[in-house]
XYZ file of C-alpha atoms in Angstrom:
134
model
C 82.043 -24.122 -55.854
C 79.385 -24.880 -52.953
C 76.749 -25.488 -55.551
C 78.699 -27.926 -57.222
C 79.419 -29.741 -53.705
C 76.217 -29.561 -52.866
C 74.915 -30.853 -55.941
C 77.648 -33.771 -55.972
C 76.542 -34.657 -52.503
C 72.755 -34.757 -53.429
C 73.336 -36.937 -56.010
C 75.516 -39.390 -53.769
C 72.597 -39.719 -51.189
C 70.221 -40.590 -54.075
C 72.658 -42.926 -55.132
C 72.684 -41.169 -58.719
C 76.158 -41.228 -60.770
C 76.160 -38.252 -62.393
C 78.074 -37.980 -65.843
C 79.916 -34.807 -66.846
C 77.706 -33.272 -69.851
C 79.795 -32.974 -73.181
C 79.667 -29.433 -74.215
C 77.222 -30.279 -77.201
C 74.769 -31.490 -74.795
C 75.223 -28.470 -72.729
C 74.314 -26.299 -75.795
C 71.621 -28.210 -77.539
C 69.994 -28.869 -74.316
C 70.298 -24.930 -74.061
C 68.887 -24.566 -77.333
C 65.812 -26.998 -76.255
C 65.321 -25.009 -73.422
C 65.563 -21.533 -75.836
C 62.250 -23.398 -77.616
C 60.313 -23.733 -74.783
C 61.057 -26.821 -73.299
C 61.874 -27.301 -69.710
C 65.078 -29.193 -67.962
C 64.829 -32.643 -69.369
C 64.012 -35.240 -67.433
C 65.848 -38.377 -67.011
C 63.049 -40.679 -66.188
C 60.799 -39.060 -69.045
C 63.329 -39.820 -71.335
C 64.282 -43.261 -70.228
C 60.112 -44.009 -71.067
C 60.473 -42.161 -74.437
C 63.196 -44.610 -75.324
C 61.645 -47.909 -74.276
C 57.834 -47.377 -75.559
C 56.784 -48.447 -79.045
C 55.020 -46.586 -81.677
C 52.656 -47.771 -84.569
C 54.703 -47.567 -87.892
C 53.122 -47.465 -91.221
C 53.259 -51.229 -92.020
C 50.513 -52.932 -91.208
C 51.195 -54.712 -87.503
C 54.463 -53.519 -86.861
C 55.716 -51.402 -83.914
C 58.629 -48.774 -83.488
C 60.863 -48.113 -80.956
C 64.648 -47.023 -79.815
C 65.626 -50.283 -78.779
C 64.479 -51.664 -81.689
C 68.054 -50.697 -83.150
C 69.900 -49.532 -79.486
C 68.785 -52.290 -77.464
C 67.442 -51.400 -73.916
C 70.913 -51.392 -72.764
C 72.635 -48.477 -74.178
C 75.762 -49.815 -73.252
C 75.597 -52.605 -75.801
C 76.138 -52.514 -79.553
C 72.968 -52.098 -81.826
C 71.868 -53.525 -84.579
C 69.894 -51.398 -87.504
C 66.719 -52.898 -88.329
C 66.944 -52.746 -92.022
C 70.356 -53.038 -92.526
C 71.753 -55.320 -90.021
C 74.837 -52.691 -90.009
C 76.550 -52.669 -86.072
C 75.790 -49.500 -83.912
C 77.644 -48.410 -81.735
C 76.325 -47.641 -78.058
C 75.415 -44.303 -77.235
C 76.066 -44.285 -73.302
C 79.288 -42.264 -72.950
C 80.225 -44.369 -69.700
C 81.376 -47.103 -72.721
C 81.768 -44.590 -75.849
C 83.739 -41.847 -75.421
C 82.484 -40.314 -78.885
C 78.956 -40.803 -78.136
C 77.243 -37.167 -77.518
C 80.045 -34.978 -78.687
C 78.936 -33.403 -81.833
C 76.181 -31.218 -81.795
C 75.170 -31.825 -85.692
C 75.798 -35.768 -85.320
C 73.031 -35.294 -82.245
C 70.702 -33.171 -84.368
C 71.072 -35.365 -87.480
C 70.392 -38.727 -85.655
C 67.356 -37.080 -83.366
C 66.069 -35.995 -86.802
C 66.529 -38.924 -88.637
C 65.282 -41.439 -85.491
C 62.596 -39.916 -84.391
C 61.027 -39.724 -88.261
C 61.561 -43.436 -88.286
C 60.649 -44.160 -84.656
C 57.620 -41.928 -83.960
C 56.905 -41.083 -87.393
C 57.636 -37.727 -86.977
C 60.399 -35.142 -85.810
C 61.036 -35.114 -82.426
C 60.032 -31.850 -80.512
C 62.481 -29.913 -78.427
C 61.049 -31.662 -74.978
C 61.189 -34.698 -76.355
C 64.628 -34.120 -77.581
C 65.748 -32.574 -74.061
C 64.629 -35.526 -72.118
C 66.132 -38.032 -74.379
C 69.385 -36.396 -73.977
C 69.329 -36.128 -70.869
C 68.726 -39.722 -70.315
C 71.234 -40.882 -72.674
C 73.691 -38.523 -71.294
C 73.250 -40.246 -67.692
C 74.112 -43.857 -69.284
């Protein structure tokens, strides 16, 4: 119980709100960590989201906010499809982050389309953990 007041107050004097993990974050970020990856990191993750990435056609970049927006508070828009996404901080969507396979599927099926590849377990870890904090 100290711990947790202790942490609660550290995060107050950094003037950090700190979100209570769903327990599918707790266990893939678990899992990420069972691969090799370390903690994630917030700020890592927040610059994984935002940069852009060289797709395959010719002159056109990738990123998350292509489809999330930088705000992950607002509704998205897919690229292709138009279709409305739904924002992915929890603070707004209650759903967002509480299904482990939804979490895996998505990373999977983003990070293909955004990097061009699979995501690796870091990479994974620190984007959860800064969508988690949204």
């Amino acid at each position: 119980m100290k711990s947790i007041l202790l942490l609660t107050g550290l995060l107050a004097a950094q003037g950090t709100t700190a979100l209570a993990a769903s327990p599918a974050v707790t266990d893939l970020l678990q899992s990420y960590q069972s691969q090799g990856a370390t903690t994630g990191n917030a700020d890592t993750g927040k610059q994984l989201w935002n940069k852009t990435y060289a797709a395959e056609a010719p002159n056109t970049q990738r990123s998350c906010t292509n489809c999330h927006t930088d705000n992950l508070g607002n509704t998205g828009k897919h690229a292709s499809t138009g279709k409305a996404i739904k924002p992915l901080a929890p603070s707004v969507n209650a759903e967002s982050l509480t299904d482990r396979n939804k979490i895996e599927k998505w990373f999977k099926r983003n990070c293909k389309w955004t990097l061009g590849r699979e995501c690796d377990a870091q990479e994974k870890s620190d984007l959860l953990t800064f969508i988690s904090q949204q």
